[in-house]
CSV table of C-alpha atoms in Angstrom, one decimal:
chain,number,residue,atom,x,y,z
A,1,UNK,CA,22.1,1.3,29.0
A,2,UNK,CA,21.4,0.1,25.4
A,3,UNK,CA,22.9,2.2,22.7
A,4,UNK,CA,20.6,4.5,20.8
A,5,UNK,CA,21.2,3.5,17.3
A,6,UNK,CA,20.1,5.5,14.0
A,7,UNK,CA,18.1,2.2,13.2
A,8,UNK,CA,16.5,2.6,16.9
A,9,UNK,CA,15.6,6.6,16.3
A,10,UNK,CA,14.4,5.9,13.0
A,11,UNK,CA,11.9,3.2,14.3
A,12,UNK,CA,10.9,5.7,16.8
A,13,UNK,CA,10.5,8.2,14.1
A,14,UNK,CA,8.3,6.2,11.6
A,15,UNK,CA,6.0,5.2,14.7
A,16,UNK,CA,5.5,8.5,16.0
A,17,UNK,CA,6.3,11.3,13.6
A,18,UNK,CA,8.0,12.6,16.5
A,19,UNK,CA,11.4,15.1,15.8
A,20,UNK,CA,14.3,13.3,15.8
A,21,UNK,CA,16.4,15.3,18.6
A,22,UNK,CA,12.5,14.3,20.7
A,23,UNK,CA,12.8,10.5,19.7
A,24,UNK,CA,16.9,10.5,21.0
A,25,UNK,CA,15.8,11.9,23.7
A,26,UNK,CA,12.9,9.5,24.6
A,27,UNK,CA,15.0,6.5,23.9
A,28,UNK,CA,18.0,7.2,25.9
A,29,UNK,CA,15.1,8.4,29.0
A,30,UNK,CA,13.9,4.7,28.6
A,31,UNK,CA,17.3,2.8,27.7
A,32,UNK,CA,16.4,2.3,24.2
A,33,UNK,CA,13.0,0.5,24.7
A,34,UNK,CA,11.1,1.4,21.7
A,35,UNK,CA,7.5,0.8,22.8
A,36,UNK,CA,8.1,3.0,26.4
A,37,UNK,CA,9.8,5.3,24.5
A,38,UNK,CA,6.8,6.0,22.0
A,39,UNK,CA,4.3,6.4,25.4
A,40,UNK,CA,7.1,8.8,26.8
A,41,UNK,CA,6.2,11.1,23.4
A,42,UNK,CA,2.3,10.8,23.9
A,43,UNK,CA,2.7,11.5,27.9
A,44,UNK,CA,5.2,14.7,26.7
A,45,UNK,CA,2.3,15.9,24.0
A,46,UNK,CA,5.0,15.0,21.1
A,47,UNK,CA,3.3,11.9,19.6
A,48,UNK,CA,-0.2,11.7,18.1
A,49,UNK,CA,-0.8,8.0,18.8
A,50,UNK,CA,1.3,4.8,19.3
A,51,UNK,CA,0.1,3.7,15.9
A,52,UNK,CA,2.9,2.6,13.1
A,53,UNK,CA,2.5,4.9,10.2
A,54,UNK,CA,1.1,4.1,6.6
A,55,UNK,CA,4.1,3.7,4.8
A,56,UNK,CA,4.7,0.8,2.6
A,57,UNK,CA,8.0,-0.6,3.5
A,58,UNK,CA,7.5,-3.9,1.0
A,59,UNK,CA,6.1,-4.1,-2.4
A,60,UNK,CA,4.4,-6.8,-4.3
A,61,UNK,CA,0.8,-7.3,-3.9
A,62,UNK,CA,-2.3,-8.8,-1.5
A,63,UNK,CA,-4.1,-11.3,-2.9
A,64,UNK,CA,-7.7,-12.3,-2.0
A,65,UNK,CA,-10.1,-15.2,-2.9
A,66,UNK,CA,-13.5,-16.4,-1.6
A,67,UNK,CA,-15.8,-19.0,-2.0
A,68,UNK,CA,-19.4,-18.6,-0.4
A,69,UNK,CA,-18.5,-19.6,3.3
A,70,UNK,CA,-14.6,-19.7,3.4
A,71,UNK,CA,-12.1,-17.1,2.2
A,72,UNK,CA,-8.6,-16.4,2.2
A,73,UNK,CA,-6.0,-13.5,2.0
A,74,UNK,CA,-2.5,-13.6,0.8
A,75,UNK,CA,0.9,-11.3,0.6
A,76,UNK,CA,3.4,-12.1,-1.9
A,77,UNK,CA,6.6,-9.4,-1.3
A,78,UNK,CA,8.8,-9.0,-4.0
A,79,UNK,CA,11.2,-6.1,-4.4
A,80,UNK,CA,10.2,-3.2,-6.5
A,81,UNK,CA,6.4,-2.0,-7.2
A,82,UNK,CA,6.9,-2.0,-11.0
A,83,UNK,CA,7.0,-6.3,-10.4
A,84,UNK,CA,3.2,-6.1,-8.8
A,85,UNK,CA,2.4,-4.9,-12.5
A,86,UNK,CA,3.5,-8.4,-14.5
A,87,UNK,CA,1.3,-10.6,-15.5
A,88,UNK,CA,3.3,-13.3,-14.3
A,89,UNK,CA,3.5,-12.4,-11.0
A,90,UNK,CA,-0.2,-11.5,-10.7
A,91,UNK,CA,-0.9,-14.8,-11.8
A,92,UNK,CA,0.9,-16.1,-9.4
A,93,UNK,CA,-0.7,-14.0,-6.8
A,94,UNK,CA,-4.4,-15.2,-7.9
A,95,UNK,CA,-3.7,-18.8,-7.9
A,96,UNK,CA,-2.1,-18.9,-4.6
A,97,UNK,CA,-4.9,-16.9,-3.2
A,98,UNK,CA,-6.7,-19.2,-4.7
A,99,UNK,CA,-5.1,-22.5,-3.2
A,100,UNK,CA,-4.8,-20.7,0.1
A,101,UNK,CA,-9.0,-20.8,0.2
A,102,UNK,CA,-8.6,-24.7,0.5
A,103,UNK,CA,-5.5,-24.5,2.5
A,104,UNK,CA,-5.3,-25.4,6.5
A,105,UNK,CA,-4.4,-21.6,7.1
A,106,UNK,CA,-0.8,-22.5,7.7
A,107,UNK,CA,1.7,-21.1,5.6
A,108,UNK,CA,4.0,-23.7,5.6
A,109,UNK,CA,1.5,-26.1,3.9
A,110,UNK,CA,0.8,-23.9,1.4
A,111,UNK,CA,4.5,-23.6,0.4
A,112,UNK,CA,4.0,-27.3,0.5
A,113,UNK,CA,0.9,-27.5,-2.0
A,114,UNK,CA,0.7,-28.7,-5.6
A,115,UNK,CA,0.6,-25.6,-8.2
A,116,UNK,CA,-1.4,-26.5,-11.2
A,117,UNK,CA,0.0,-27.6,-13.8
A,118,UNK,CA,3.7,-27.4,-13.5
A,119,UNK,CA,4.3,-30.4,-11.2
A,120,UNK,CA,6.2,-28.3,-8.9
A,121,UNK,CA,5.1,-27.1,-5.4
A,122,UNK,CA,4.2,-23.4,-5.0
A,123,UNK,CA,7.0,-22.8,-3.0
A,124,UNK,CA,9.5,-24.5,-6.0
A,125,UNK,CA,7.0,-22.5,-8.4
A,126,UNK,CA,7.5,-19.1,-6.7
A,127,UNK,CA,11.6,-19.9,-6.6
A,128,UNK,CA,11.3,-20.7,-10.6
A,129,UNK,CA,9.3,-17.0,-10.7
A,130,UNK,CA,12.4,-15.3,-9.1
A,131,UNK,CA,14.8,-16.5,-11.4
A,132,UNK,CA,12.7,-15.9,-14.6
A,133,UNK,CA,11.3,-12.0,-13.2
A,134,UNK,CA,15.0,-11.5,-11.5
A,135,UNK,CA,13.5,-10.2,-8.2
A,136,UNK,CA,13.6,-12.0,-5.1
A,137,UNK,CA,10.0,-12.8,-3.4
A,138,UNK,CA,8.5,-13.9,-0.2
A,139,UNK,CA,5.2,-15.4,0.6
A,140,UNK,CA,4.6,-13.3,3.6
A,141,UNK,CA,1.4,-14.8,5.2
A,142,UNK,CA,-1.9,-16.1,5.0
A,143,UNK,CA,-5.2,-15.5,6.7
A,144,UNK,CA,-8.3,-18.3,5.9
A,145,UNK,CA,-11.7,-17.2,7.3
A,146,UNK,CA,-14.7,-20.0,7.6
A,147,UNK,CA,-18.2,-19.9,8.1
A,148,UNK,CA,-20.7,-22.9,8.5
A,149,UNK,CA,-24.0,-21.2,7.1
A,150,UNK,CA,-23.5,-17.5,5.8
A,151,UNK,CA,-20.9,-15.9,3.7
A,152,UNK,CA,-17.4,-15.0,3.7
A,153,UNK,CA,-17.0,-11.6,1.9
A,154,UNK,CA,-13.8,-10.2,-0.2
A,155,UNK,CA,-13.0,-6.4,-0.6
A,156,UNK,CA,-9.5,-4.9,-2.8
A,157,UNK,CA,-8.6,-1.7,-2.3
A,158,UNK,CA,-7.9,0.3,-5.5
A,159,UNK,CA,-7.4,-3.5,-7.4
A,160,UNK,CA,-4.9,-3.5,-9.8
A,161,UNK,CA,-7.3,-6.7,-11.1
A,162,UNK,CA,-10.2,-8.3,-9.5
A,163,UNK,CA,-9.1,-9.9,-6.3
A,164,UNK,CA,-5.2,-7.8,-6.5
A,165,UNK,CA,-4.3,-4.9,-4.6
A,166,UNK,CA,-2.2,-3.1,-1.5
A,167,UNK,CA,-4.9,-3.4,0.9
A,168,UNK,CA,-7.3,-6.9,1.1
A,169,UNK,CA,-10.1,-7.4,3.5
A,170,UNK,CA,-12.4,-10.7,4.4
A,171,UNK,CA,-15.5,-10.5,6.6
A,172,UNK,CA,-17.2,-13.1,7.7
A,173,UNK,CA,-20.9,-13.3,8.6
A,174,UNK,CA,-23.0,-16.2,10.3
A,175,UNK,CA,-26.7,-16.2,9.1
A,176,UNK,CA,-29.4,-18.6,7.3
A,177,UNK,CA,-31.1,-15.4,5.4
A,178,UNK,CA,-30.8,-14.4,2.0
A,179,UNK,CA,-27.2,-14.6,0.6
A,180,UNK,CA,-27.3,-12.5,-1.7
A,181,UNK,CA,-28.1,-9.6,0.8
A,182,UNK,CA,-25.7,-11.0,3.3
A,183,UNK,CA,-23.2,-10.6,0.3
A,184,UNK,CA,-23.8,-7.1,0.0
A,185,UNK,CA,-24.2,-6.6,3.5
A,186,UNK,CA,-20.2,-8.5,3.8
A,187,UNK,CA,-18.8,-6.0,0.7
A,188,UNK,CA,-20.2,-2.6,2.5
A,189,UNK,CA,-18.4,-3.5,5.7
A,190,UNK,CA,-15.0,-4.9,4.3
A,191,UNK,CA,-14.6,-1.6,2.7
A,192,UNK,CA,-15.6,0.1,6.1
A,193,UNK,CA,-12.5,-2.3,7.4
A,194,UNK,CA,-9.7,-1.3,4.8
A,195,UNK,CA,-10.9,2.8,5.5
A,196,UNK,CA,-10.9,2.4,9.3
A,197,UNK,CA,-8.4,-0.1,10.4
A,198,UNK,CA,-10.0,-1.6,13.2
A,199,UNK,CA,-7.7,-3.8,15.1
A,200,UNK,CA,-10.2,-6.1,16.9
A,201,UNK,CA,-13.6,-7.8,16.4
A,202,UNK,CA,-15.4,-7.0,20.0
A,203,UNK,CA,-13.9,-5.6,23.5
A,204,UNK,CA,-13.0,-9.1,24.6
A,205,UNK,CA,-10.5,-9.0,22.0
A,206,UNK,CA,-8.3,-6.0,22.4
A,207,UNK,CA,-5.0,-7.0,24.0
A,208,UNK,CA,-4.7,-6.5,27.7
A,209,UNK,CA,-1.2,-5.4,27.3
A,210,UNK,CA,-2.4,-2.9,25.0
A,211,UNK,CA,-5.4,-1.9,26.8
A,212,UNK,CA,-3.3,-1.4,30.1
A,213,UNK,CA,-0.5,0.5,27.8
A,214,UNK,CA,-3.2,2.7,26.6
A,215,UNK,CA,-4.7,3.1,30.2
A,216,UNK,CA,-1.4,4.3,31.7
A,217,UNK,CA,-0.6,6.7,29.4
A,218,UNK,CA,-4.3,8.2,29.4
A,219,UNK,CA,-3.9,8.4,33.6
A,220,UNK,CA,-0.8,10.4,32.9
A,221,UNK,CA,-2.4,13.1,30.4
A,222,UNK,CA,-5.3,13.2,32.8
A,223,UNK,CA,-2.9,13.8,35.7
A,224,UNK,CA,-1.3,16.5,33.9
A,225,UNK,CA,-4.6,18.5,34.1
A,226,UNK,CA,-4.6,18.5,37.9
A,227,UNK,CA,-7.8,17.4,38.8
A,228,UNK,CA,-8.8,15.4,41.8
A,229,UNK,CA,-7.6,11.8,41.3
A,230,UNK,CA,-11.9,10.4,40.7
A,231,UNK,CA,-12.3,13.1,38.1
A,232,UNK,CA,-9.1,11.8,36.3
A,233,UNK,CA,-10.9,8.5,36.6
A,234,UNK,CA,-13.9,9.5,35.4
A,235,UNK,CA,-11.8,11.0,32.3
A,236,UNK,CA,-9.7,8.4,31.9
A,237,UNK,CA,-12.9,6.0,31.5
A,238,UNK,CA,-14.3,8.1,29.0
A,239,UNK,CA,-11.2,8.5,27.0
A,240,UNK,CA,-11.1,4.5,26.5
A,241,UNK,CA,-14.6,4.2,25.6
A,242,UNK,CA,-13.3,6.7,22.7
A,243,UNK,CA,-10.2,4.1,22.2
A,244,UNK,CA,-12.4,1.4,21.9
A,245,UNK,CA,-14.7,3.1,19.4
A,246,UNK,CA,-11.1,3.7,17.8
A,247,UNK,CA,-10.1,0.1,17.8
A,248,UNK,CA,-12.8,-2.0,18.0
A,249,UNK,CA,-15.0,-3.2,14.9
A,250,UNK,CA,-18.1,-3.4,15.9
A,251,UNK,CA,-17.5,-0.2,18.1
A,252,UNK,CA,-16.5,1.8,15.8
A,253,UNK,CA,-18.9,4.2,13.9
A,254,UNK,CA,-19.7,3.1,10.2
A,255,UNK,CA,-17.8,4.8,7.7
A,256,UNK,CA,-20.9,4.9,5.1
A,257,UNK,CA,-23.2,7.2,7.2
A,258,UNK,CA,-20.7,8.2,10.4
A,259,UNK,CA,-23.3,8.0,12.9
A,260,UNK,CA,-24.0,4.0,12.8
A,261,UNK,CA,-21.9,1.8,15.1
A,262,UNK,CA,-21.4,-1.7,12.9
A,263,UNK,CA,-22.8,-3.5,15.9
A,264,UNK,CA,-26.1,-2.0,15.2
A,265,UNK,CA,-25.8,-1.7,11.7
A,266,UNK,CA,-24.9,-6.1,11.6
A,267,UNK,CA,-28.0,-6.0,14.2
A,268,UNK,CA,-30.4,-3.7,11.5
A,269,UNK,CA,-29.3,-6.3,8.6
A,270,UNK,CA,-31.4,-9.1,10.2
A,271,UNK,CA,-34.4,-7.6,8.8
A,272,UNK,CA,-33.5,-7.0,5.3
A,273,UNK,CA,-31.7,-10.6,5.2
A,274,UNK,CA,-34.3,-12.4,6.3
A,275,UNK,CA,-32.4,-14.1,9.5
A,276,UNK,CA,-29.9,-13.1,12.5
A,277,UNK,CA,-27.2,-12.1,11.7
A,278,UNK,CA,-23.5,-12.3,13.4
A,279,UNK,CA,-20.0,-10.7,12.5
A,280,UNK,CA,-18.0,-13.3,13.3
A,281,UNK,CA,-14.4,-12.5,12.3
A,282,UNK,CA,-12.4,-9.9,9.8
A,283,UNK,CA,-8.9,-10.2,8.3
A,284,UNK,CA,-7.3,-6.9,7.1
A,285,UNK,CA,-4.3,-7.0,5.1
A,286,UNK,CA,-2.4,-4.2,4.2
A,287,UNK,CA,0.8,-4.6,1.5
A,288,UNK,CA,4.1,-4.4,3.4
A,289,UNK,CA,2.9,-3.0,7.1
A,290,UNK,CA,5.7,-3.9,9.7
A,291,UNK,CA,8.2,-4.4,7.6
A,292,UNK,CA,10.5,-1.6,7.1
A,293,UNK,CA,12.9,0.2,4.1
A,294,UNK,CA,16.4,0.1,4.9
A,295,UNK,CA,18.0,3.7,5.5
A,296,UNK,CA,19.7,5.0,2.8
A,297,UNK,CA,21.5,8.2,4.6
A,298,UNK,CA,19.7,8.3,8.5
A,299,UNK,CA,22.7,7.2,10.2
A,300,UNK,CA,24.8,10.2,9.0
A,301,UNK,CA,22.1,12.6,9.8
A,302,UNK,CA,21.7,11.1,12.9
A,303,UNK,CA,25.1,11.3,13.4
A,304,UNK,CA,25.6,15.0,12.6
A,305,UNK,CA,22.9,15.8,15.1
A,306,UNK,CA,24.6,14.1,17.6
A,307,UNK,CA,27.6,16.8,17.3
């Protein structure tokens, strides 16, 4: 049996919200498996949902740039928030966001591209940042979005400066109508992407490992009501027809008038654009989520528990 470690209860804890003495006890009934361990919680009623929380566990910034049919997103870490406010270091953020837009997508060749004007790479140029700000940083990731006739649409949370924040969004939409509209049309759902945090375009692309996770754990809740197994089924059905409105983009029920799913809100569009029009991808990016703050003092509370 693996050992249950502060570091494993704390992970436990951050995911679920669950007590602590709960999230021991669901580790050490599913030899330290994280993930089973957080469905053991939701099966017992002590877990809301599987999802990570909100906290920040990284600071720096998100960076996002577009350019009529192709956009990019970018995180630059670094270590303390009060960094994400120099000027430097936000103008670093814009031009890699920037260079990311003409990038392949892949991170490792944007380390590898030119930064204007200094004859260095931006990898060299972030490592000559570092040692004139005194912080370390990390050029997380990078998401590129493409369309051939449409636009690709931007969207910053709370911007510290235009194109700057915690939380970036792209959207993508296909059409030959007006692009103007299709502009506005791209800005109203990005923002309806960093409120609701869908994690997937349609139904074909929701994990199967997470849409059989989710399908277990609903069985076992509807079991616990003791009705006839093709009630349960009939329950369980209906219950991920509600995940999917949870999860799914165009499922889910616009944020702007709550009554709207964004498939037929992209579907309405068509009329005021001109054209058809097709949601063909999102990127969400939200500053620092799954990476997590070391503990300062869990282990010893942890450890007094355990006496």
């Amino acid at each position: 049996m693996a050992e249950i470690t502060a570091a494993l209860v704390k992970e436990l804890r951050e995911k679920t919200g669950a007590g602590m003495m709960d999230c021991k006890k669901a580790l050490a009934e599913t030899a330290g498996d994280t993930e089973a361990a957080v469905d053991w919680l939701r099966k017992k009623g002590l877990a809301a949902a599987a999802k990570k929380s909100g906290r920040v566990a990284a600071e720096g910034l998100v960076g996002v740039a577009a350019n009529g049919v192709v956009g990019a997103a970018i995180e630059l870490n670094a270590e303390t928030d009060f960094v994400a406010r120099n000027d430097a270091f936000q103008g670093a953020v814009t031009t890699v966001a920037k260079l990311a837009v003409d990038s392949n997508g892949d991170i490792e060749s944007l380390k590898a591209t030119a930064y204007p004007g200094t004859g260095r790479t931006v990898a060299e140029e972030l490592t000559h940042l570092v040692a004139t700000i005194g912080e370390n940083m990390n050029l997380r990731r990078i998401a590129k979005l493409e369309v051939k006739d449409g636009i690709v649409a931007s969207y910053v949370h709370s911007a510290l400066v235009p194109g700057l924040g915690k939380i970036g969004v792209l959207v993508a939409l296909e059409s030959t109508g007006d692009k103007a509209k299709l502009a506005d049309l791209g800005k109203q759902i990005a923002m309806h992407v960093a409120a609701a945090r869908p994690e997937a375009l349609d139904i074909a692309d929701v994990s199967t490992a997470n849409l059989d996770r989710e399908r277990a754990v609903l069985v076992e809740q509807a079991r616990a009501s003791g009705k006839p197994e093709n009630i349960i089924e009939k329950m369980v059905e209906g219950r991920i027809r509600k995940y999917y409105e949870e999860v799914v983009l165009l499922e889910q029920l616009y944020v702007i008038d709550g009554e709207t799913k964004i498939r037929k809100v992209v579907e309405a569009a068509a009329k005021d654009v001109g054209a058809p029009v097709t949601l063909t991808g999102f990127v969400r990016f939200q500053l620092g989520e799954g990476i997590e703050k070391e503990a300062t003092d869990f282990a010893a509370e942890v450890a007094s528990m355990a006496r």
